[in-house]
Every structure is written in C-alpha cells, then in structure tokens.
Coordinates of C-alpha atoms and ligand atoms in Angstrom, one line a residue:
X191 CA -51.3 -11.9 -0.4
X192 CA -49.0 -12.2 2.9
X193 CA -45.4 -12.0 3.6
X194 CA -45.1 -15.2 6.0
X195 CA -40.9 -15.4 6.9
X196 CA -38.1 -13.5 5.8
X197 CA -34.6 -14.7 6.8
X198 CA -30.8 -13.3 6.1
X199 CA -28.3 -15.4 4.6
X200 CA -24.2 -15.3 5.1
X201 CA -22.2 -16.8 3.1
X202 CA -18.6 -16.3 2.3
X203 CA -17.9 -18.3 -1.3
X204 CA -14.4 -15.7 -1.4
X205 CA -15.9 -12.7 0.0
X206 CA -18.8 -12.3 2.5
X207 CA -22.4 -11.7 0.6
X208 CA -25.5 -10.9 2.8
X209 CA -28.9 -12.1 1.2
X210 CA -32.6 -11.2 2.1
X211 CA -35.1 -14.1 1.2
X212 CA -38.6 -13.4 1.6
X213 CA -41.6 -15.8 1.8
X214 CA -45.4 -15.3 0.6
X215 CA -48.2 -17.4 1.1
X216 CA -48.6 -18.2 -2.3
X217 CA -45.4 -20.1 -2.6
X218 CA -43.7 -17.2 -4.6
X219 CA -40.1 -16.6 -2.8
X220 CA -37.7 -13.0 -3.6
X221 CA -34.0 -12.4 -2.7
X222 CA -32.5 -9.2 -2.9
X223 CA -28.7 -8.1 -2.0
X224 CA -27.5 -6.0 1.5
X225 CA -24.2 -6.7 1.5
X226 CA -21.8 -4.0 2.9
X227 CA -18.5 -4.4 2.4
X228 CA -16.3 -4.8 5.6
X229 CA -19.4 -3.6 7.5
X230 CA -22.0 -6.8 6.8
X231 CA -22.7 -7.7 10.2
X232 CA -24.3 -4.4 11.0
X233 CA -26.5 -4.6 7.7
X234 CA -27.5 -8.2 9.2
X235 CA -28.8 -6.6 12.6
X236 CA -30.6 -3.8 11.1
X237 CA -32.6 -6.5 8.9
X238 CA -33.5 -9.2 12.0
X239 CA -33.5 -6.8 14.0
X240 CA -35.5 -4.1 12.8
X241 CA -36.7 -4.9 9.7
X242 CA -38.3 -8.5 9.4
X243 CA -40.1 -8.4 12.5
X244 CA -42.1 -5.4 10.9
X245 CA -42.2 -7.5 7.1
X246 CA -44.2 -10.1 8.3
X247 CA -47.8 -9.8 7.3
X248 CA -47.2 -6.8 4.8
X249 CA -48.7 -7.6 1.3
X250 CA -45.5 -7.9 -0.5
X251 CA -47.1 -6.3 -3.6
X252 CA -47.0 -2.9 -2.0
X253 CA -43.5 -2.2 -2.7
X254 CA -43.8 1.5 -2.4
X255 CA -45.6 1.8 0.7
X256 CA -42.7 -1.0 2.1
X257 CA -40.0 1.7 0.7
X258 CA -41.4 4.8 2.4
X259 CA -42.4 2.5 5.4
X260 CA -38.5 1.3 5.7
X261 CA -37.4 5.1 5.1
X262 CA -39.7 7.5 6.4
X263 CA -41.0 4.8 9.2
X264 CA -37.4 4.6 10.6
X265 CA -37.5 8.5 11.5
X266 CA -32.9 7.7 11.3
X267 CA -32.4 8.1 7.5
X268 CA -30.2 7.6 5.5
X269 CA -27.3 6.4 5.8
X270 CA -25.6 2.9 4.2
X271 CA -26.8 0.4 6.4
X272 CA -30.1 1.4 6.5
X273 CA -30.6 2.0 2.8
X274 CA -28.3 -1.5 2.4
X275 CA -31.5 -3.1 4.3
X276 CA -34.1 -1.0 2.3
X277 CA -32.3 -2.0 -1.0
X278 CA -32.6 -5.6 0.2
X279 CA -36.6 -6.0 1.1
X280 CA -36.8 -3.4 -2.2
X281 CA -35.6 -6.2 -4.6
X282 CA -36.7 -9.2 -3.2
X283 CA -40.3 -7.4 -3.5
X284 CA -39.7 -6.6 -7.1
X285 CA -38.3 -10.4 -7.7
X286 CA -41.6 -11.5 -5.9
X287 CA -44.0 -8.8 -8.3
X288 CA -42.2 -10.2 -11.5
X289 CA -42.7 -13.9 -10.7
X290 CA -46.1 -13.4 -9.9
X291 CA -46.9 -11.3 -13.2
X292 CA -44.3 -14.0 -15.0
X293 CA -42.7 -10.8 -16.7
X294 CA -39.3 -9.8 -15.9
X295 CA -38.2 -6.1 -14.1
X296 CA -37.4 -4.8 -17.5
X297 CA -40.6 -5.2 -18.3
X298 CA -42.3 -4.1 -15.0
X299 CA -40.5 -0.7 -15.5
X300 CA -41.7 -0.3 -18.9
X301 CA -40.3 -2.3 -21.2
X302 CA -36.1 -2.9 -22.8
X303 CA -34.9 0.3 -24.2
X304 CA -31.7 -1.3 -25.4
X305 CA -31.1 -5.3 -26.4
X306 CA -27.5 -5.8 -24.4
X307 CA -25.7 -3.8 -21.5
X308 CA -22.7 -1.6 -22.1
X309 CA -19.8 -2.9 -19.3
X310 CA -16.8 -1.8 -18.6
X311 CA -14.1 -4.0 -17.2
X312 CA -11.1 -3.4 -14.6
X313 CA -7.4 -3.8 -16.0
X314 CA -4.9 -3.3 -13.7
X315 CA -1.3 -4.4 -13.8
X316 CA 1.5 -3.8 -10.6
X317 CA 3.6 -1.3 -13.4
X318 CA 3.0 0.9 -16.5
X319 CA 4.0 -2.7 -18.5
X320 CA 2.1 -4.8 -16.5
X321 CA -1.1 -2.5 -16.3
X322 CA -0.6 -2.1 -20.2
X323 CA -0.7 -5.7 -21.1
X324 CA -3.8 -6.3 -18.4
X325 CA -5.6 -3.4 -21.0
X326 CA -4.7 -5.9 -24.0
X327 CA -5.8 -9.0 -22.0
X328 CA -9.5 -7.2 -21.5
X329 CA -9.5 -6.4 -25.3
X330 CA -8.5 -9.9 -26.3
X331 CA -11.4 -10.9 -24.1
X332 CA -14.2 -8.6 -26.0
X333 CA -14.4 -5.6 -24.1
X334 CA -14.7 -2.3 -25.5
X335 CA -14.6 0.0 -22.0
X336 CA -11.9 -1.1 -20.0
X337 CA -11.1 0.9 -16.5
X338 CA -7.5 0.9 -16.6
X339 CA -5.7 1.4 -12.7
X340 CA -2.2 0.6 -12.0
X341 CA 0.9 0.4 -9.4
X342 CA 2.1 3.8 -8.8
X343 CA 6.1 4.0 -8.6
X344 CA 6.9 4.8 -5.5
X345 CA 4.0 3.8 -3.8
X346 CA 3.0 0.9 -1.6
X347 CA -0.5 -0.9 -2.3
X348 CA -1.7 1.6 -5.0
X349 CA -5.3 1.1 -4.9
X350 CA -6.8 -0.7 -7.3
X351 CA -4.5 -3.1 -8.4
X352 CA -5.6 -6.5 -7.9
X353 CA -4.0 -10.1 -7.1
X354 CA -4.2 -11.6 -10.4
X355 CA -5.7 -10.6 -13.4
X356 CA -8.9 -11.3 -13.4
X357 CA -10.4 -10.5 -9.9
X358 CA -9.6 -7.9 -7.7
X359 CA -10.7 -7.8 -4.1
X360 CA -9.5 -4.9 -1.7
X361 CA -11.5 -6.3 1.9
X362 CA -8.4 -8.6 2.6
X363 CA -7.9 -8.8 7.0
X364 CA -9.6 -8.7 10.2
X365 CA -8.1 -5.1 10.6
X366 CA -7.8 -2.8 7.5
X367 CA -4.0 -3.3 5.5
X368 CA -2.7 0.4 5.6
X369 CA -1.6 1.5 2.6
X370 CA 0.7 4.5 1.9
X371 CA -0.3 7.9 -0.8
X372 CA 1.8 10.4 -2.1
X373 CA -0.6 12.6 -4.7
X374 CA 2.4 14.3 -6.5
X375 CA 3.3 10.6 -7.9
X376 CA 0.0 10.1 -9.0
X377 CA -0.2 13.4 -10.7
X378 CA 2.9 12.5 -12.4
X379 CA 2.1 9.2 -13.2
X380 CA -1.5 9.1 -14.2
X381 CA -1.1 11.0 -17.4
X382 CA 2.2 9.0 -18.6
X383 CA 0.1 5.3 -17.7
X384 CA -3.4 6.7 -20.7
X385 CA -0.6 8.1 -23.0
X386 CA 0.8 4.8 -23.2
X387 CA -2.6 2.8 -23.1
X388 CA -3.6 5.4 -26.6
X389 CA 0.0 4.6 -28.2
X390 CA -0.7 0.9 -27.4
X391 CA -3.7 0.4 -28.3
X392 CA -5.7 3.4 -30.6
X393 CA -8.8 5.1 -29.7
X394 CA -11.3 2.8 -30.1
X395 CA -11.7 1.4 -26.9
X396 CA -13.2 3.5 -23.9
X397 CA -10.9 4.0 -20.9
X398 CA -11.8 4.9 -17.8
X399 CA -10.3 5.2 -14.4
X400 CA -11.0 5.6 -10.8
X401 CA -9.4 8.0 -8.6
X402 CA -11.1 6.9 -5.3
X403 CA -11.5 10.1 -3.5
X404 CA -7.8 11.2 -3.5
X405 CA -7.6 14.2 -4.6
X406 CA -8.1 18.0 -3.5
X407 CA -10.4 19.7 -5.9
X408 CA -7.7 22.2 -7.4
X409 CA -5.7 18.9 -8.0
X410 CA -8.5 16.7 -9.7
X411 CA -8.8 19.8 -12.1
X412 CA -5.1 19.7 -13.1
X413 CA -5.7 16.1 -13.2
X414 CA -8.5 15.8 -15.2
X415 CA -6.9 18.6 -18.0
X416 CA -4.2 16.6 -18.0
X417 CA -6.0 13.4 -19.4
X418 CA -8.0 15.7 -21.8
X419 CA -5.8 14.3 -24.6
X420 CA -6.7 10.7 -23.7
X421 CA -10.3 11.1 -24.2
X422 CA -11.5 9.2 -21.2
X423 CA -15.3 7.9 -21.3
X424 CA -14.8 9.6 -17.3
X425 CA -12.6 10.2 -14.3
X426 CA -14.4 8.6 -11.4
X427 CA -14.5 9.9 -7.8
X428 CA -12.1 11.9 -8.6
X429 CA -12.5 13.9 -5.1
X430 CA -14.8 13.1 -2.3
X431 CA -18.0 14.7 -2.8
X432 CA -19.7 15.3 0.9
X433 CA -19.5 18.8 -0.1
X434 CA -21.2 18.6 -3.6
X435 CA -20.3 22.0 -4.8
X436 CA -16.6 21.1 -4.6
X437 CA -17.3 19.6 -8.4
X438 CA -18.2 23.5 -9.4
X439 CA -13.9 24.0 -9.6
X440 CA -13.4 20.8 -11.0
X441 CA -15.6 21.2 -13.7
X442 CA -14.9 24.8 -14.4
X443 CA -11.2 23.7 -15.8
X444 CA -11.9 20.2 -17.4
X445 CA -14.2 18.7 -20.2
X446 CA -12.9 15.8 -18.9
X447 CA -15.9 13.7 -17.8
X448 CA -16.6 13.2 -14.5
X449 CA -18.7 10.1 -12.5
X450 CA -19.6 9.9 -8.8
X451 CA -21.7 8.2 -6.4
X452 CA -21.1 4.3 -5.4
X453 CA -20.8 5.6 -2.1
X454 CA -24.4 7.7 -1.7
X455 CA -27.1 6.4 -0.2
X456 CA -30.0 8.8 -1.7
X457 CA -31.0 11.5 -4.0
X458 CA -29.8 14.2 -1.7
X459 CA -26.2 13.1 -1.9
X460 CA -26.7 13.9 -5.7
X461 CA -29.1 16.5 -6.3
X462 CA -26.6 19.3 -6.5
X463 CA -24.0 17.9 -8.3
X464 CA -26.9 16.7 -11.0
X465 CA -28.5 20.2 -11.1
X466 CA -25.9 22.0 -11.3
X467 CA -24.4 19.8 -14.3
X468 CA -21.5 19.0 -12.0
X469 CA -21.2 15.5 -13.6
X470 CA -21.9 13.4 -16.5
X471 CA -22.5 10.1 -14.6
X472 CA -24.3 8.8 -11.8
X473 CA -22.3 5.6 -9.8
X474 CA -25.2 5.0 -7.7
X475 CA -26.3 1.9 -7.4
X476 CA -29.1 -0.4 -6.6
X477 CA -28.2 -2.1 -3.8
X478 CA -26.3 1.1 -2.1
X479 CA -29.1 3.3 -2.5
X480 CA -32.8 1.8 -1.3
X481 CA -33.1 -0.7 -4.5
X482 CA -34.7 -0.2 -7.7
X483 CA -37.6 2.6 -6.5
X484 CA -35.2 5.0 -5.1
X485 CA -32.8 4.6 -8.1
X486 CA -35.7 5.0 -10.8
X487 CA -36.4 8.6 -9.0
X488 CA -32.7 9.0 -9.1
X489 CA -32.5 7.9 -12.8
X490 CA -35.7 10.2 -14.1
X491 CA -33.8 13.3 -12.4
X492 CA -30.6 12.9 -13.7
X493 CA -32.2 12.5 -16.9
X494 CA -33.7 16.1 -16.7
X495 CA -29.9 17.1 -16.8
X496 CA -28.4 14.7 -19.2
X497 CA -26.6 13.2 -16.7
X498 CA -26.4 9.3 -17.5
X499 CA -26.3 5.7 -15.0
X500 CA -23.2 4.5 -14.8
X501 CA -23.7 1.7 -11.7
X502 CA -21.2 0.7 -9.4
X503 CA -20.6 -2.9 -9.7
X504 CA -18.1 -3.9 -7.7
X505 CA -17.3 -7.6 -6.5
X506 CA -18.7 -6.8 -3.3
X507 CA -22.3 -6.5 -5.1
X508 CA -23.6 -9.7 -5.1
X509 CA -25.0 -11.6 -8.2
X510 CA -28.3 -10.7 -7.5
X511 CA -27.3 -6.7 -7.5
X512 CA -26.0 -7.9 -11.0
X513 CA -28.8 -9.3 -12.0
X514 CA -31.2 -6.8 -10.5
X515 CA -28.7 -3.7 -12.2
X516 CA -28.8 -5.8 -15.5
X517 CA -32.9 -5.6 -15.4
X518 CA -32.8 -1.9 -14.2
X519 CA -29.7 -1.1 -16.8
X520 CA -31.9 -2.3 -19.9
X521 CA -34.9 -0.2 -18.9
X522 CA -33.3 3.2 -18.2
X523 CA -33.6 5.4 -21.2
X524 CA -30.3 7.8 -20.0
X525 CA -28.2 4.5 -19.1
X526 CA -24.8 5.0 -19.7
X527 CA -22.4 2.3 -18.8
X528 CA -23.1 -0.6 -16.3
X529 CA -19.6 -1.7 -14.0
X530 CA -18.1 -4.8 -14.2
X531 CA -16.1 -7.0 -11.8
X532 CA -16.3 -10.9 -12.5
X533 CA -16.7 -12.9 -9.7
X534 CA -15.1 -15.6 -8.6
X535 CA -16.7 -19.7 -10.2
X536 CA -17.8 -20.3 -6.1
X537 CA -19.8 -17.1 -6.0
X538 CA -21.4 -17.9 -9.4
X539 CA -22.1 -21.2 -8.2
X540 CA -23.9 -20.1 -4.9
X541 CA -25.8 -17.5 -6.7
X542 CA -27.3 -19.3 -9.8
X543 CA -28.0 -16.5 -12.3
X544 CA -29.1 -16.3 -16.3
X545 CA -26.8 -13.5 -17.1
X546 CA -23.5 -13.8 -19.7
X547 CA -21.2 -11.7 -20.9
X548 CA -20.4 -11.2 -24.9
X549 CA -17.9 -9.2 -26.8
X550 CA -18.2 -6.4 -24.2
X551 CA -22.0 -6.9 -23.2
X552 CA -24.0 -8.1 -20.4
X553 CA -27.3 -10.1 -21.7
X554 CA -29.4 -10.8 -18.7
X555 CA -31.4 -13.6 -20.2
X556 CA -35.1 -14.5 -20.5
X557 CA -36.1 -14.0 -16.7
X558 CA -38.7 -13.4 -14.8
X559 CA -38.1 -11.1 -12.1
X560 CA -34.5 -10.6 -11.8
X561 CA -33.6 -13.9 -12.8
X562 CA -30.7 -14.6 -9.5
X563 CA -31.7 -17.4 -6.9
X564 CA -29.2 -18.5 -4.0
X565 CA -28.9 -22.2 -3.7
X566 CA -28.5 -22.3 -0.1
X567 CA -27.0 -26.0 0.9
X568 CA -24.3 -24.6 -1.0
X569 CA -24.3 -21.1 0.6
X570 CA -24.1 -22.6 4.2
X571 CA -20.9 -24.6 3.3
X572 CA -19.0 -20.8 3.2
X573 CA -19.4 -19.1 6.7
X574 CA -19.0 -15.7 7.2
X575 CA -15.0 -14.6 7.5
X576 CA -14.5 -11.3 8.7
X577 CA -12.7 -8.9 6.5
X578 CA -12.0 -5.2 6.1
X579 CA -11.5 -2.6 3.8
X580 CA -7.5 -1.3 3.7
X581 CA -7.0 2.0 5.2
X582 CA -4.4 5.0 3.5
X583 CA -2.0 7.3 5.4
X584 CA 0.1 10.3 3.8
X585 CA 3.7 9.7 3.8
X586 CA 4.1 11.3 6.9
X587 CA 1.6 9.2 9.4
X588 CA -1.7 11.5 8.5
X589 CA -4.9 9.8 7.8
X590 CA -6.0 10.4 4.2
X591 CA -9.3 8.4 1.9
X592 CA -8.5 4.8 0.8
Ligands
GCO64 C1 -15.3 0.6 -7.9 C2 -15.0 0.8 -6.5 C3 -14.6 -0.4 -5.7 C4 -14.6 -0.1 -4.3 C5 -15.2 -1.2 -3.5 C6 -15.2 -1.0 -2.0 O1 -15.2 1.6 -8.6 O2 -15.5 -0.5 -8.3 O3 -14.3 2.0 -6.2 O4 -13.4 -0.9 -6.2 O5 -13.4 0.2 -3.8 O6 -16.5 -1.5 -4.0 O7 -15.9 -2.1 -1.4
MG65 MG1 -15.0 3.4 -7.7

C-alpha cells in the first residue's frame, strides 16, 4: 500500500483552518488538522514544503515509523509548526488505518473506556451580571462544566470574553489588537466573579477558568487559595510554564487544581510538571502535539502520576481535531475533561462530522476512523483571511502574555 498525493487545504468558513488530505492507492483518503492559529501559513510551508515531497511512496500503514521519521528525521524538533505538520500526517494516517480495518480510532487504541465525553463549555459575559447570566445560559443548555471568564472592571479587552454568546474568537486583524492588564484587578476581581457564580447557581455544576499565563507564580498561589472556597474542577494556565518547576510554589500553597499545556508541543514540555505531581491535568492536545502517537505516550505517563487529559479544544481546532480528540477522549483510561468551543454552522458545514452534543456530552457517533471529512467545493468558496492573535501591555507600555 502507497501514499500517491497529499495536498493542504485553506479555507476560512469564519476563521482560517489548514487541512492535510492524503491519498493511497487503494482509493482510501485521510485528513488530519494543522491549523495554527495566527501562524497558518508557516504550518502550510513546512507541510508542501518539507513534508509531502518526502510522504509520497511511504506505506501509509506505518504510522510510527512516519512519526519518528517527521520528528527524529527533521534533526529541528520541536517546536509548534513542526509538530502542527506531524499532528497533521499523524491523523490522516490513523483516519486512513481505521477505514481500511472499518473500525473506528476508539477501537484501534483498544477499545471505549467510557460511553459519552465529559465537556466543558466557555461562559463569558462583558461584567460580573453579564458573565453570570452567560453561566445560566450554558446550564439551560445541558452543560454540567462550564469555564466561566469575564470583563474585568477597569480593564480594556479582558481576555476571554467573547462577541456574543455563543462563539468566542480572539484572532480578529491583520496586526494583533493590544489589549491592556492590570493583575491587581484581576486578583481582586476573580474571587468576587466564582463567589457570585456558587450563590447563583449551587455546587453542582463544575467551574473552571482560564488564567492565560498572567500571573507570577507567588500571585497564581494567592490566587488559587483564594478560589479554594469555590471548588473549581481547575485553574488553567494559571502562569506560564517554560520553566516547569515554577508550579513547585504554586502548588505548595493551593489544593486548588491546576491544568496546563495547550501550548506544548511534546512530552518534555510536561515531564516535570507530571513527575513532580505539579498538576492535575494535562491541556495537551492532539493536533498541538504530533497527533494521536505522541499524545498516547503523553497520556500513559501522566497516568503513572494520576495526572488526567483535559484537551484543549479551542475554535481554532478544527472539526477533525474534534473528532480525532473525541476518538482519543473515549479511549484514554485517565481522561478527564475534553474542551469545548462550538463552532460556527459554516465551519460545521465545511467539515462534515458524526459528532453531537447532549446534556453536557460529546457522542462521536458510529465512525470509522475519526469520522470528520472536508467537503472541499465548499471549502474553496472561504479563502484564507489573514488574522492575528491580540497582543497585552501592562498599564504602563511593558509587554506582558496575552
Ligand atoms: C483555551 C485557550 C484559547 C486560546 C486560543 C488561542 O483555553 O481555549 O486559552 O482560548 O486563547 O486557542 O488560539
Ligand atoms: Mg486556555
């Protein structure tokens, strides 16, 4: 069996998606996802020009000797436009493997540990009221894990908070929006925003909420004690993690539990931070981090620690990361909570997929392989529109993390 063509499609059905199709010579077809958000065009280059030339003529059922060609054969690791392109060949391969075998992923992997996927939702609202009743809009809708984030008084473009209720897009302009961030306000704020969501609306939902890098690690850890009484399922990227051992001071002064990692590539951005019981959930993803073989290996270690999946699953992941996640998310015994962004009817419609949501669940449907196509007539009507992630300054001028 022969890989004969493999070709990258753009399309922008409200935000810019970057598919891989490859072609066998037995008529069997895979797709896998490498978009990049604000960065697609590199991810694009890297695939025609460095990764397809060498694809054609592999056996596409050797989808371990493609990874550690596509990793160790590039001699540059690492990095998220290489393991973007890696993800992408990765999941096609395992979409071809499954339609061969007529089984789905799930079942490649080993079989369903679970019958439905555990998602969480984003709420956000401009204000405390607003964010509030966007938490009771998501409840009314079926979830039961809603990531509550909201406008911060005081602050310009709080991150997170979307333009209408339902979909929230940050990648907005041909150079990034600059946003403004004052960490006392959040400190201040933050607690007030989950007492109210608790006096709303009881216990029985699971909150969660991002903090997207912000903080120092001293003030994550007066964060994070702070929410203590607001039992939060976790407090996400609470500070930036290059520097792994930073989560040691963190963790020392909260029980308050702690998720990282939709922006690491591989393992080694998490091997301290899972062996050292730094955190209780891993954000990496499949299409960030080399596709479903280098998550497995990321999944079986973290499991050694108790340390459970939580995937990113941003809007910027296309359908097919949804669907591929879905397959991996039912398979992985320490799975513990899969993201959830809707996206838009257009995207749906480009990327025809088996997958529905019920009173807080994913079901990914009877599939074979992982179940996403691209219907691409439709694709080509949405050309790429360049866009960019927003930038943050301090109040006084100095760079800080979006
Ligand atoms: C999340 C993320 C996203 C990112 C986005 C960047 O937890 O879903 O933080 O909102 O900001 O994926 O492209
Ligand atoms: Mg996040």
């Amino acid at each position: 069996m022969k890989i004969t063509a493999a070709r990258v499609i753009v399309t922008c059905p409200g935000r810019n998606f970057v598919t891989l199709k490859i072609e066998t010579d037995q008529g069997v077809y895979g797709i896998g996802d490498a978009t990049l958000n604000g960065r697609e065009l590199s991810v694009v280059a890297y695939l025609e020009e460095h990764v397809i030339p060498a694809l054609i003529g592999k056996d596409p059922r050797r989808i371990e000797d493609a990874w550690q060609y596509f990793y160790r054969g590039a001699y540059w690791r690492r990095g998220p436009v290489t393991m973007r392109a890696i993800a992408a060949v990765d999941v096609a391969l395992w979409d071809i493997k499954g339609k061969m075998a007529g089984m789905s992923i799930t079942d490649l992997l080993g079989g369903a540990s679970r019958d439905s996927v555990l998602v969480y939702g984003h709420a956000n609202g401009a204000d405390l009221e607003g964010t509030i009743d966007a938490v009771g809009q998501y409840i009314d809708l079926g979830y039961t894990a809603i990531r509550a984030q909201s406008g911060i008084p005081g602050i310009k473009l709080a991150y997170g908070v979307g333009r209408g209720t339902l979909h929230y897009e940050p990648a907005d302009a041909t150079l990034p929006t600059e946003t403004v961030w004052n960490t006392s306000k959040y400190l201040d704020y933050c607690p007030k925003l989950f007492d109210a969501l608790r006096s709303n609306y009881g216990n029985d939902h699971e909150l969660l909420h991002d903090g997207h890098h912000r903080l120092t690690p001293n003030e994550a850890a007066q964060l994070g004690k702070n929410l203590e009484p607001y039992r939060l399922f976790w407090l996400e990227d609470i500070t930036p993690a290059e520097n792994q051992e930073a989560f040691r001071h963190i963790r020392q002064h909260t029980t308050t539990p702690l998720a990282v990692g939709e922006i690491f590539n591989t393992i080694w951005d998490a091997k301290d931070l899972i062996q050292n019981q730094l955190i209780d959930y891993i954000r990496m993803t499949i299409v960030g981090s080399g596709g479903i073989t280098h998550l497995r290996r990321v999944a079986d270690f973290a499991a050694l620690w108790q340390v459970r999946t939580g995937s990113h699953g941003a809007t910027d992941l296309s359908p097919v990361t949804m669907g591929a996640a879905l397959q991996f998310d039912m398979w992985v015994p320490n799975f513990g909570i899969q993201e959830y962004m809707r996206h838009t009817e257009e995207t749906d419609a480009v990327f025809p997929h088996a997958y529905s949501f019920d009173k807080g669940r994913l079901h990914p449907g009877a599939v074979v392989g992982h179940g996403v196509d691209i219907d691409e007539a439709l694709a080509a009507r949405y050309p790429y529109k360049p866009a960019q992630l927003p930038v943050a300054r301090l109040e006084d001028g100095t760079m800080w993390n979006w």
